[in-house]
Amino acid sequence: MGKFSGFAVTLRHMFRKPVTTQYPKEVREKPVRFHGRHVLNRYPDGMEKCIGCELCAAVCPAKCIYVRGKDNPPGNPVSPGERYGYVYEINLLRCIFCGLCVEACPTTAITMSNMFEFSVTDRNQAIFTKEHLLVGEDGKPNRKLGVEADVTADALEEAGGWMRATAPGGNANFKEEVLWSPEAGVGTRLPEGVADNHPRDIGADTRSPEGRVEQ
Ligand code: SF4
Ligand code: SF4
């Protein structure tokens, strides 16, 4: 009887739809909370959200973020804060994609996209600098040529920096009125619900519609 039950299991699975996908021709839909590579976001007016505070680097358990802040040039500020992220690097070979840097960031400057297709032949190529991490003026992520796979314009649109897994509310599908700055160029991503008096909401109240801090 034992050997026939083994055959029965085989037969049952022979007529089931295979669960394997033929990557890269077929790509599975990514979960809402997918942790892909990071992006550095801008405000709708194009200003950089990073204020060079280095909190992301301090919290990173893999010690793979290097930030150096610099005072904003008085006549031509890069960010609305006193300082901006002058140097920003992430070594993605060391990153464990935990998302703690996203949680720590006071301005939602760093978020994780759903881009994951990159391969390197030299460990230096795994260091993504500000040049690659900072989204363009249109709000769309940049691609690191020669390292990241060719992606369609639609995929780039979809990969906009907002990662929803950051909300303290914990519900990845929760949709609510946008309480803080939307991404530039790629439309508004609805955030999750956040706890009352969450610092991100308080931060949003101090900004004018143009994205600059009101004095
Ligand atoms: S995702 Fe985690 S390991 Fe990767 S850079 Fe952020 S804090 Fe560090
Ligand atoms: S990404 Fe956020 S936490 Fe990191 S230095 Fe910039 S503002 Fe600070």
Short mmCIF file of C-alpha atoms and ligand atoms in Angstrom, two decimals:
data_model
loop_
_atom_site.label_atom_id
_atom_site.label_comp_id
_atom_site.label_asym_id
_atom_site.label_seq_id
_atom_site.Cartn_x
_atom_site.Cartn_y
_atom_site.Cartn_z
CA MET A 1 0.00 0.00 0.00
CA GLY A 2 2.88 2.28 0.89
CA LYS A 3 4.38 2.30 -2.62
CA PHE A 4 0.98 3.00 -4.25
CA SER A 5 0.43 6.04 -2.05
CA GLY A 6 3.82 7.29 -3.30
CA PHE A 7 2.62 6.93 -6.91
CA ALA A 8 -0.61 8.71 -6.00
CA VAL A 9 1.38 11.73 -4.82
CA THR A 10 3.36 11.74 -8.09
CA LEU A 11 0.21 11.50 -10.19
CA ARG A 12 -1.50 14.24 -8.25
CA HIS A 13 1.35 16.67 -8.91
CA MET A 14 1.71 15.71 -12.58
CA PHE A 15 -1.54 17.49 -13.42
CA ARG A 16 -0.99 20.58 -11.31
CA LYS A 17 0.18 23.91 -12.73
CA PRO A 18 3.97 24.14 -12.21
CA VAL A 19 4.99 26.72 -9.62
CA THR A 20 8.33 27.48 -11.29
CA THR A 21 8.55 30.55 -13.51
CA GLN A 22 10.74 30.88 -16.57
CA TYR A 23 12.78 33.86 -15.39
CA PRO A 24 13.67 36.25 -17.00
CA LYS A 25 10.89 35.72 -19.57
CA GLU A 26 8.32 35.42 -16.84
CA VAL A 27 8.64 37.66 -13.83
CA ARG A 28 6.49 37.12 -10.77
CA GLU A 29 4.46 39.98 -9.43
CA LYS A 30 6.36 41.49 -6.55
CA PRO A 31 4.82 41.65 -3.09
CA VAL A 32 3.70 45.04 -1.82
CA ARG A 33 6.46 44.97 0.79
CA PHE A 34 9.24 43.96 -1.57
CA HIS A 35 12.62 45.34 -0.47
CA GLY A 36 14.57 46.20 -3.61
CA ARG A 37 17.48 48.54 -3.97
CA HIS A 38 17.35 51.97 -2.44
CA VAL A 39 16.58 55.32 -3.98
CA LEU A 40 17.15 58.83 -2.66
CA ASN A 41 14.04 60.93 -3.21
CA ARG A 42 13.38 64.55 -4.05
CA TYR A 43 10.61 66.95 -3.11
CA PRO A 44 8.15 67.93 -5.83
CA ASP A 45 10.14 71.13 -6.45
CA GLY A 46 13.24 69.04 -7.22
CA MET A 47 15.06 69.65 -3.93
CA GLU A 48 16.83 66.68 -2.41
CA LYS A 49 15.16 65.22 0.67
CA CYS A 50 18.41 64.04 2.24
CA ILE A 51 19.72 66.45 4.87
CA GLY A 52 22.95 64.56 5.48
CA CYS A 53 22.09 63.68 9.09
CA GLU A 54 23.74 60.23 8.87
CA LEU A 55 21.01 58.52 10.92
CA CYS A 56 20.64 55.87 8.22
CA ALA A 57 24.35 55.08 8.42
CA ALA A 58 24.22 54.92 12.22
CA VAL A 59 21.34 52.47 12.30
CA CYS A 60 22.54 50.18 9.48
CA PRO A 61 23.39 46.79 11.02
CA ALA A 62 25.63 45.88 8.08
CA LYS A 63 27.52 49.19 8.22
CA CYS A 64 27.17 49.54 4.47
CA ILE A 65 26.07 53.18 4.21
CA TYR A 66 28.55 56.03 4.01
CA VAL A 67 27.19 59.58 4.23
CA ARG A 68 28.97 62.86 4.42
CA GLY A 69 26.86 65.94 4.95
CA LYS A 70 27.80 69.43 3.84
CA ASP A 71 26.35 72.88 4.57
CA ASN A 72 23.92 74.04 1.94
CA PRO A 73 25.28 76.86 -0.23
CA PRO A 74 23.31 79.92 1.04
CA GLY A 75 22.24 81.18 -2.36
CA ASN A 76 21.59 77.82 -3.96
CA PRO A 77 20.46 75.22 -1.38
CA VAL A 78 20.36 71.58 -2.42
CA SER A 79 18.00 70.50 0.38
CA PRO A 80 15.57 72.43 2.61
CA GLY A 81 17.66 71.70 5.72
CA GLU A 82 20.92 73.25 6.92
CA ARG A 83 22.90 70.50 5.26
CA TYR A 84 22.54 68.07 2.43
CA GLY A 85 23.97 64.67 1.57
CA TYR A 86 27.20 65.60 -0.18
CA VAL A 87 28.48 62.01 -0.40
CA TYR A 88 26.10 59.10 -0.23
CA GLU A 89 27.14 55.51 -0.89
CA ILE A 90 25.64 52.10 -0.21
CA ASN A 91 27.60 48.89 -0.60
CA LEU A 92 24.90 46.54 -1.81
CA LEU A 93 27.14 43.50 -1.35
CA ARG A 94 26.91 44.03 2.39
CA CYS A 95 23.32 45.25 2.54
CA ILE A 96 20.86 42.74 4.00
CA PHE A 97 17.85 44.74 2.71
CA CYS A 98 16.37 45.01 6.19
CA GLY A 99 14.93 48.49 5.60
CA LEU A 100 16.16 49.95 8.91
CA CYS A 101 17.74 52.87 7.07
CA VAL A 102 14.30 53.70 5.68
CA GLU A 103 12.76 53.55 9.12
CA ALA A 104 15.42 55.82 10.60
CA CYS A 105 15.31 58.56 7.98
CA PRO A 106 13.54 61.67 9.34
CA THR A 107 12.69 63.07 5.90
CA THR A 108 11.79 59.87 3.96
CA ALA A 109 14.76 60.69 1.77
CA ILE A 110 15.80 57.07 1.48
CA THR A 111 13.24 54.47 0.49
CA MET A 112 13.46 51.13 -1.20
CA SER A 113 12.26 50.52 -4.74
CA ASN A 114 11.24 47.20 -6.22
CA MET A 115 14.30 47.09 -8.51
CA PHE A 116 16.37 44.00 -7.84
CA GLU A 117 17.97 42.90 -11.10
CA PHE A 118 21.63 43.78 -10.91
CA SER A 119 24.77 41.72 -11.18
CA VAL A 120 28.41 42.70 -10.73
CA THR A 121 31.72 41.29 -11.89
CA ASP A 122 33.79 43.49 -9.60
CA ARG A 123 32.96 44.25 -5.97
CA ASN A 124 33.44 47.98 -6.56
CA GLN A 125 30.47 47.90 -8.92
CA ALA A 126 28.24 46.96 -5.99
CA ILE A 127 28.82 50.36 -4.42
CA PHE A 128 25.94 52.54 -5.52
CA THR A 129 26.78 56.21 -5.21
CA LYS A 130 24.53 59.24 -5.05
CA GLU A 131 24.77 59.49 -8.82
CA HIS A 132 22.81 56.23 -9.12
CA LEU A 133 20.69 56.41 -5.97
CA LEU A 134 19.24 59.90 -6.38
CA VAL A 135 16.08 59.91 -8.49
CA GLY A 136 16.04 62.15 -11.55
CA GLU A 137 14.33 65.55 -11.70
CA ASP A 138 11.29 63.65 -13.00
CA GLY A 139 11.22 61.50 -9.85
CA LYS A 140 12.14 58.29 -11.66
CA PRO A 141 14.98 56.07 -10.43
CA ASN A 142 18.24 56.06 -12.33
CA ARG A 143 19.66 52.79 -13.62
CA LYS A 144 23.32 51.92 -13.07
CA LEU A 145 24.44 51.12 -16.58
CA GLY A 146 26.29 47.84 -17.01
CA VAL A 147 25.16 46.62 -13.59
CA GLU A 148 21.39 46.86 -13.55
CA ALA A 149 19.27 45.01 -16.07
CA ASP A 150 17.58 46.84 -18.89
CA VAL A 151 14.13 47.75 -17.69
CA THR A 152 11.16 49.14 -19.54
CA ALA A 153 9.87 52.63 -18.96
CA ASP A 154 6.80 51.07 -17.32
CA ALA A 155 8.97 49.13 -14.88
CA LEU A 156 10.86 52.30 -13.96
CA GLU A 157 7.57 54.08 -13.42
CA GLU A 158 6.42 51.29 -11.15
CA ALA A 159 9.74 51.25 -9.30
CA GLY A 160 9.30 54.77 -7.91
CA GLY A 161 10.96 55.05 -4.57
CA TRP A 162 8.13 54.70 -2.14
CA MET A 163 8.23 51.52 -0.10
CA ARG A 164 5.04 51.00 1.84
CA ALA A 165 6.48 48.64 4.43
CA THR A 166 7.66 51.55 6.52
CA ALA A 167 4.40 52.53 8.17
CA PRO A 168 4.04 51.96 11.88
CA GLY A 169 0.42 51.03 11.14
CA GLY A 170 1.74 47.77 9.74
CA ASN A 171 -0.91 47.27 7.07
CA ALA A 172 0.72 47.17 3.65
CA ASN A 173 -2.59 47.57 1.81
CA PHE A 174 -3.91 50.50 3.80
CA LYS A 175 -4.60 53.56 1.68
CA GLU A 176 -5.22 57.01 3.04
CA GLU A 177 -4.94 60.65 2.16
CA VAL A 178 -1.33 61.63 1.47
CA LEU A 179 0.05 63.36 4.55
CA TRP A 180 3.54 64.20 3.38
CA SER A 181 5.24 65.08 0.19
CA PRO A 182 4.46 62.88 -2.79
CA GLU A 183 7.18 61.80 -5.17
CA ALA A 184 8.00 64.15 -7.98
CA GLY A 185 7.09 63.12 -11.46
CA VAL A 186 5.90 59.60 -10.91
CA GLY A 187 2.54 60.44 -9.45
CA THR A 188 1.37 60.12 -5.92
CA ARG A 189 1.94 56.88 -4.08
CA LEU A 190 -0.58 56.47 -1.33
CA PRO A 191 1.09 55.79 1.99
CA GLU A 192 -0.03 53.47 4.72
CA GLY A 193 -1.78 54.76 7.77
CA VAL A 194 0.52 56.11 10.42
CA ALA A 195 0.22 56.41 14.16
CA ASP A 196 -1.17 59.64 15.63
CA ASN A 197 1.48 62.35 16.01
CA HIS A 198 3.98 60.38 13.99
CA PRO A 199 7.04 62.57 13.27
CA ARG A 200 6.48 62.28 9.52
CA ASP A 201 3.08 63.96 9.83
CA ILE A 202 4.47 66.66 12.09
CA GLY A 203 7.29 67.21 9.60
CA ALA A 204 4.80 67.57 6.78
CA ASP A 205 3.00 70.39 8.60
CA THR A 206 6.12 72.56 8.67
CA ARG A 207 6.43 72.61 4.86
CA SER A 208 4.84 74.96 2.39
CA PRO A 209 3.33 73.52 -0.81
CA GLU A 210 6.60 74.31 -2.60
CA GLY A 211 8.39 71.93 -0.27
CA ARG A 212 10.51 74.50 1.59
CA VAL A 213 10.57 74.85 5.34
CA GLU A 214 8.55 77.82 6.53
CA GLN A 215 10.36 80.16 8.88
S1 SF4 B 1 18.55 47.96 4.13
FE1 SF4 B 1 19.49 47.47 6.14
S2 SF4 B 1 21.50 46.67 5.65
FE2 SF4 B 1 20.74 47.70 3.78
S3 SF4 B 1 21.55 49.76 3.89
FE3 SF4 B 1 19.55 49.82 4.85
S4 SF4 B 1 19.93 49.49 7.05
FE4 SF4 B 1 21.78 48.85 5.94
S1 SF4 B 2 18.98 59.47 3.88
FE1 SF4 B 2 17.78 60.23 5.60
S2 SF4 B 2 18.76 59.39 7.44
FE2 SF4 B 2 20.24 59.18 5.74
S3 SF4 B 2 21.51 61.02 5.86
FE3 SF4 B 2 19.84 61.45 4.42
S4 SF4 B 2 18.24 62.44 5.67
FE4 SF4 B 2 19.65 61.41 7.10
#
